[in-house]
PDB file of C-alpha atoms in Angstrom:
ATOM      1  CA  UNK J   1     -22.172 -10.983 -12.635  1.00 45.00           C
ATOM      2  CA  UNK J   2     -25.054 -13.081 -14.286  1.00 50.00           C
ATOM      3  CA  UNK J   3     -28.143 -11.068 -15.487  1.00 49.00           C
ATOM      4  CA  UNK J   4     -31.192 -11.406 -13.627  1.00 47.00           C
ATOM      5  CA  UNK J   5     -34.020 -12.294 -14.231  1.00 46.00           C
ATOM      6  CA  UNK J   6     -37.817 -11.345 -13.739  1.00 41.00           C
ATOM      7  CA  UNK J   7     -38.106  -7.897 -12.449  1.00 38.00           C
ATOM      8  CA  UNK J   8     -34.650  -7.570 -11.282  1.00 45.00           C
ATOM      9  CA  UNK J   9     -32.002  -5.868 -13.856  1.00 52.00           C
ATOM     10  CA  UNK J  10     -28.370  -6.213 -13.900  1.00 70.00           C
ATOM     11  CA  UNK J  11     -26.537  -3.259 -12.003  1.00 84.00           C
ATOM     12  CA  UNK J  12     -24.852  -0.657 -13.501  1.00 89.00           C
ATOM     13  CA  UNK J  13     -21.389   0.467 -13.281  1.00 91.00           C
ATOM     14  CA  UNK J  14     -22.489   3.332 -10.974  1.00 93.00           C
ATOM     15  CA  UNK J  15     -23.987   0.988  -8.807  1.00 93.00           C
ATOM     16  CA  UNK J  16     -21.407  -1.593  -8.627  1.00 93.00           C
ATOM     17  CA  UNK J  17     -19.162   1.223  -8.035  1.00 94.00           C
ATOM     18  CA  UNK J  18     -20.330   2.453  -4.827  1.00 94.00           C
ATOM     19  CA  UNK J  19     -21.005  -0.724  -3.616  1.00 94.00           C
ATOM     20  CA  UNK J  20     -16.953  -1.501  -3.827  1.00 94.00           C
ATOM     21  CA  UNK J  21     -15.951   2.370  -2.627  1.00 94.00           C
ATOM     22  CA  UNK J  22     -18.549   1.649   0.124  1.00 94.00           C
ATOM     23  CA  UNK J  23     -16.266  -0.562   1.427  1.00 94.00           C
ATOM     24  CA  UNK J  24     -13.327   1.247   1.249  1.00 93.00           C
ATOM     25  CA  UNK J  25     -10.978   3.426  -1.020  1.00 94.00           C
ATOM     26  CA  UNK J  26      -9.890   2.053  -4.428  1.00 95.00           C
ATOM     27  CA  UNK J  27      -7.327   3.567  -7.171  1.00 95.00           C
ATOM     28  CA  UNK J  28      -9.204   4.456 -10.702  1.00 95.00           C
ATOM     29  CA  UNK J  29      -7.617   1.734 -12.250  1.00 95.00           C
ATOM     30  CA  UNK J  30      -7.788  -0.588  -9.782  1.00 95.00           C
ATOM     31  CA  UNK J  31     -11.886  -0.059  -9.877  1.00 95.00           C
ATOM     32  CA  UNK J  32     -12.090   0.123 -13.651  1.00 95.00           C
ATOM     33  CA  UNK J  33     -10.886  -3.326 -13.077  1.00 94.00           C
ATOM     34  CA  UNK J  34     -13.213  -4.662 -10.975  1.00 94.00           C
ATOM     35  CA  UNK J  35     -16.248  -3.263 -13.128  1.00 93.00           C
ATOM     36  CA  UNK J  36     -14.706  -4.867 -16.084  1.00 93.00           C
ATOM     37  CA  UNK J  37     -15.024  -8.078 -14.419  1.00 93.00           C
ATOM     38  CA  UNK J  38     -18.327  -7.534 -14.230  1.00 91.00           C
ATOM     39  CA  UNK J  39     -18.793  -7.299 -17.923  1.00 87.00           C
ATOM     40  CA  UNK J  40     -19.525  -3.596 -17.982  1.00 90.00           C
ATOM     41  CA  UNK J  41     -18.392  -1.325 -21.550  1.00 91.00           C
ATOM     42  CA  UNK J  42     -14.945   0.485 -21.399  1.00 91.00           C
ATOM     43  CA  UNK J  43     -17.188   3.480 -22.334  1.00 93.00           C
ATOM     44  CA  UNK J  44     -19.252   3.140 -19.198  1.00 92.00           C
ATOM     45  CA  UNK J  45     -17.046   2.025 -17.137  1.00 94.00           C
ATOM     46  CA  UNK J  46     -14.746   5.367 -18.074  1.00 94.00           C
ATOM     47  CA  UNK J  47     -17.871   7.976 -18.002  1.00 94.00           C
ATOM     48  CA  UNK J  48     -19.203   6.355 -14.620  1.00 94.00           C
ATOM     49  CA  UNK J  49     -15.508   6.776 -12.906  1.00 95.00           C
ATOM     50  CA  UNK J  50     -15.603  10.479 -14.362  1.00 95.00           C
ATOM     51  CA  UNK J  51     -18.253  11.375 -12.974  1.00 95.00           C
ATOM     52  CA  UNK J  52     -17.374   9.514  -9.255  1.00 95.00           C
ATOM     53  CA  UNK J  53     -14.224  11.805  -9.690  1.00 94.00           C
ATOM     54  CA  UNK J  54     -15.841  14.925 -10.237  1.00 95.00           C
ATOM     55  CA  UNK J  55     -18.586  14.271  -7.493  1.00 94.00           C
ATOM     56  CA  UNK J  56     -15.729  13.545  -5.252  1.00 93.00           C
ATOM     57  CA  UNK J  57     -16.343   9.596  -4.113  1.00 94.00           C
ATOM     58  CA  UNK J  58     -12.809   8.243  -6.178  1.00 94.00           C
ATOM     59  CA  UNK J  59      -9.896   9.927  -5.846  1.00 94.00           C
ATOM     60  CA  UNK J  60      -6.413   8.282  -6.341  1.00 95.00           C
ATOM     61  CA  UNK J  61      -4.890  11.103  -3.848  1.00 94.00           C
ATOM     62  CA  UNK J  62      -7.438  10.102  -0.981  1.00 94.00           C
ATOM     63  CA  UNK J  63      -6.594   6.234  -2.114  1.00 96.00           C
ATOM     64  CA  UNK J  64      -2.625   6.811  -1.831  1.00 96.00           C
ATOM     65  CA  UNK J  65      -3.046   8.612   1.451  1.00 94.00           C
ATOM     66  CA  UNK J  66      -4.837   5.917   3.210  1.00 94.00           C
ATOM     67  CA  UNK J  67      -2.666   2.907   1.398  1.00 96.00           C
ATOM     68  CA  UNK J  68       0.443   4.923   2.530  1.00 96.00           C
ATOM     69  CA  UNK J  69      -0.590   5.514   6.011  1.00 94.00           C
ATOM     70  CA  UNK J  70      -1.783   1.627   6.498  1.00 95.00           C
ATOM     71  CA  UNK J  71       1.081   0.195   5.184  1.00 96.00           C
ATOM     72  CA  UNK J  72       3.398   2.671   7.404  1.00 96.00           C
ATOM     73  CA  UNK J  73       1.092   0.977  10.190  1.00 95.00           C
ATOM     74  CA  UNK J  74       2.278  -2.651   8.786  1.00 95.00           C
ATOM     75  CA  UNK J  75       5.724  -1.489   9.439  1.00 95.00           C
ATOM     76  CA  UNK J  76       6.125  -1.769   5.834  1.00 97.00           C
ATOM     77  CA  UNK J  77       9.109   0.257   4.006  1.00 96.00           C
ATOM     78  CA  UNK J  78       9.059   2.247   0.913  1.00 97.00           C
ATOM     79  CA  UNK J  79       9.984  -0.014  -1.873  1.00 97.00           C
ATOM     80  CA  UNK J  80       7.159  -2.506  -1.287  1.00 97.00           C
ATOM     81  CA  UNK J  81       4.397   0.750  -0.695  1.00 97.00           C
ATOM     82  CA  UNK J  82       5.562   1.582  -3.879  1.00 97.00           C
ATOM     83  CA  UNK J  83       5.703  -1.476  -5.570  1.00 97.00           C
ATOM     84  CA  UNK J  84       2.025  -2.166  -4.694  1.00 97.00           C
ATOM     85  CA  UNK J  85       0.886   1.344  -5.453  1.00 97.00           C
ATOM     86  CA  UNK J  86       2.495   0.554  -8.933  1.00 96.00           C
ATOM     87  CA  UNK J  87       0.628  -2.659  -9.466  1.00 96.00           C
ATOM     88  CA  UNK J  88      -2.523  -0.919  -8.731  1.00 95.00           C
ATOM     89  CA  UNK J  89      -2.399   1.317 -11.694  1.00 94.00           C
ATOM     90  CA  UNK J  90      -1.263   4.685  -9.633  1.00 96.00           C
ATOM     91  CA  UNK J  91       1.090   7.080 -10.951  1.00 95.00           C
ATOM     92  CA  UNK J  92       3.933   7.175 -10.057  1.00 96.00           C
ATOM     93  CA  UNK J  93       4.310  11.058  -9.745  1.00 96.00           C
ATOM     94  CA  UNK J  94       1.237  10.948  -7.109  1.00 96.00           C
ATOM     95  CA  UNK J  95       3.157   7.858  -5.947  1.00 96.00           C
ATOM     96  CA  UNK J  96       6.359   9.735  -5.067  1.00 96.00           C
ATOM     97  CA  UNK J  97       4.343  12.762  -3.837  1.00 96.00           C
ATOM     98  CA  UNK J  98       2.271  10.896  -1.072  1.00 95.00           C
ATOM     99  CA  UNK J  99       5.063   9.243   0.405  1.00 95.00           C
ATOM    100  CA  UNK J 100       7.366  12.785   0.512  1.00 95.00           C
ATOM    101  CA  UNK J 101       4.263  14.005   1.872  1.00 94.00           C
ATOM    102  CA  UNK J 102       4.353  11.487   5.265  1.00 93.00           C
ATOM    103  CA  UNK J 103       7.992  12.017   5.323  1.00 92.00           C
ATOM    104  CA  UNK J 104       7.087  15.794   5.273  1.00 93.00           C
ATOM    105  CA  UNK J 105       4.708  15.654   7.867  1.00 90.00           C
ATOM    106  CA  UNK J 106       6.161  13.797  10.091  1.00 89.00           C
ATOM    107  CA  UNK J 107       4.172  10.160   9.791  1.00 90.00           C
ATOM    108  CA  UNK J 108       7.242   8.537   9.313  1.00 94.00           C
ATOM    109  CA  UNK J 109      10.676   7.939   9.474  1.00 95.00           C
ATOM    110  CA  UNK J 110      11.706   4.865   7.550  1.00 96.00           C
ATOM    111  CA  UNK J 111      14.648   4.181   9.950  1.00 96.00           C
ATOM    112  CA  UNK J 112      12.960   4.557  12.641  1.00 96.00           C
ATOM    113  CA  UNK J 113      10.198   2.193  10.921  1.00 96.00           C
ATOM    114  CA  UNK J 114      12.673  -0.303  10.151  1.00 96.00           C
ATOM    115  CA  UNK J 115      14.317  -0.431  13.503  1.00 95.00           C
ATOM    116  CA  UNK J 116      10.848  -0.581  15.074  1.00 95.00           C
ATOM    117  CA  UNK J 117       9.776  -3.676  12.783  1.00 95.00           C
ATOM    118  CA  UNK J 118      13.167  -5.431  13.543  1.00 95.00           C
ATOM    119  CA  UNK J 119      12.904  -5.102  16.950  1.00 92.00           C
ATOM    120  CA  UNK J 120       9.464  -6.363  17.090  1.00 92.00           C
ATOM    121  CA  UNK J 121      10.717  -9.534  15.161  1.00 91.00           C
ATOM    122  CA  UNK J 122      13.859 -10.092  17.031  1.00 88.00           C
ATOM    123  CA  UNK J 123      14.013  -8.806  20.505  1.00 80.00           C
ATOM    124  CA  UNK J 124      17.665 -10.283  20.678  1.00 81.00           C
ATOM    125  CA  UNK J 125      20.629  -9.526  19.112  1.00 78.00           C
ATOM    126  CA  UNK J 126      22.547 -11.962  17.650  1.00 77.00           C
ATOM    127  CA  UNK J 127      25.859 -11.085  15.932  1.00 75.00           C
ATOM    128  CA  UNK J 128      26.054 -14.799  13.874  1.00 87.00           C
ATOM    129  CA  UNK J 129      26.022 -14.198   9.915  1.00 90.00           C
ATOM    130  CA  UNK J 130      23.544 -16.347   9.235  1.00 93.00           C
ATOM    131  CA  UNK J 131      21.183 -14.978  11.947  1.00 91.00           C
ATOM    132  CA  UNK J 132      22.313 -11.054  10.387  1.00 91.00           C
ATOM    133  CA  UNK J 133      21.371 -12.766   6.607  1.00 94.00           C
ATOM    134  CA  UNK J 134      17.820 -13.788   8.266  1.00 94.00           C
ATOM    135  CA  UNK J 135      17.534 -10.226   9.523  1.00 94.00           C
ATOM    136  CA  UNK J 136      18.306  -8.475   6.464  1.00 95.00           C
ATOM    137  CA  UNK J 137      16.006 -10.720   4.155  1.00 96.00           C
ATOM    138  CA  UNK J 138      13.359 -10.091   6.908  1.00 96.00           C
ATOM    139  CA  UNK J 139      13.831  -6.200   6.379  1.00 96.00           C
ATOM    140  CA  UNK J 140      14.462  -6.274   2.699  1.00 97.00           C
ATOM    141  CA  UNK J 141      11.296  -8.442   2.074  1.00 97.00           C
ATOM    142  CA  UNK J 142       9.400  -5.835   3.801  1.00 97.00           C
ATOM    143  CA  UNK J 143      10.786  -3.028   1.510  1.00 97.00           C
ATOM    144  CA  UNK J 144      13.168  -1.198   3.355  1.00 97.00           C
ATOM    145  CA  UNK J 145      16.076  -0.079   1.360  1.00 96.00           C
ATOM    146  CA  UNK J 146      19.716  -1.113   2.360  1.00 96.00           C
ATOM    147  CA  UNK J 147      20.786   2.434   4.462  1.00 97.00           C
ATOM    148  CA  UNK J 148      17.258   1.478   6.699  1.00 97.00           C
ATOM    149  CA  UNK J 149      18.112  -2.319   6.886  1.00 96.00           C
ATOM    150  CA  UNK J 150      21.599  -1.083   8.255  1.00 95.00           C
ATOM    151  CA  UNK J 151      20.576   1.259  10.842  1.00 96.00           C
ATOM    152  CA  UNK J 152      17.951  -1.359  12.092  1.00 94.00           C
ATOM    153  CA  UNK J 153      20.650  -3.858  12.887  1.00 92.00           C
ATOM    154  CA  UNK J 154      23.058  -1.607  14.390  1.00 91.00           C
ATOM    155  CA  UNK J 155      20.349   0.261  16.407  1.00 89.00           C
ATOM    156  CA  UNK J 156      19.503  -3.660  17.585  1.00 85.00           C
ATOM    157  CA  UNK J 157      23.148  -4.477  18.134  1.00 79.00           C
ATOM    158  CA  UNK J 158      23.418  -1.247  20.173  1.00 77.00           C
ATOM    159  CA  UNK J 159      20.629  -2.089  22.196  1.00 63.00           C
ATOM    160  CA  UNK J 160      22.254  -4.905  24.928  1.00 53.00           C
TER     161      UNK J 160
END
């Protein structure tokens, strides 16, 4: 962000900050980022997200939560939730925790997801290989792991 001029001043961290989490939910080190971009210290940028943590407006739990629950609404699977949680910096401990936690509670059931996103795909079955190699890619691309990808075509192959 270019410095200002006249009687405007460049924003700080804290400001830039809470104009991103206004908008909606972001991982520490996905916002640390961001205010690096915007050619803010490492120092600054570490004691402003401190001090969001402790006052409660950034918190990687509340971030997973809502990524988790979104991408369950996606009707994406596990592997790729994780994958992108990974790329945004979060642990993978709080990672593993969130999604045992919508397992836990009832949010989700990936075979049920999967066979839910394949059948919203492909109404029909089809028993060709090459239509059952589309399927799978189509399942596997959207991170289910092979036991889900299975029970999604058999539950469509049942269903005649």
């Amino acid at each position: 962000m270019p410095l200002q001029s006249g009687s405007e001043r460049a924003s700080s961290p804290r400001d830039d900050a809470i104009r991103l989490l206004a908008r909606r939910e972001y991982a520490r080190a996905e916002l640390a980022q961001r205010l690096a971009a915007r050619a803010h210290s490492a120092e600054a940028i570490a004691a402003c997200l401190d001090t969001l943590v402790d006052e409660g407006l950034q918190s990687d739990t509340r971030f997973v939560e809502s990524f988790v629950r979104s991408r369950i609404a996606r009707g994406q699977g596990p592997l790729k939730v994780r994958a992108e949680l990974e790329r945004r910096g979060v642990e993978r401990a709080l990672i593993a925790a969130a999604l045992a936690e919508a397992e836990r509670e009832g949010e989700v059931d990936w075979f049920e997801l999967a066979a839910a996103t394949l059948a919203r795909r492909y109404s029909q079955p089809d028993s060709t290989p090459r239509e059952r190699a589309r399927r799978e890619r189509f399942l596997a691309s959207r991170g289910f792991e092979f036991e889900h990808v299975r029970y999604a075509l058999e539950r469509l192959d049942s269903v005649e």
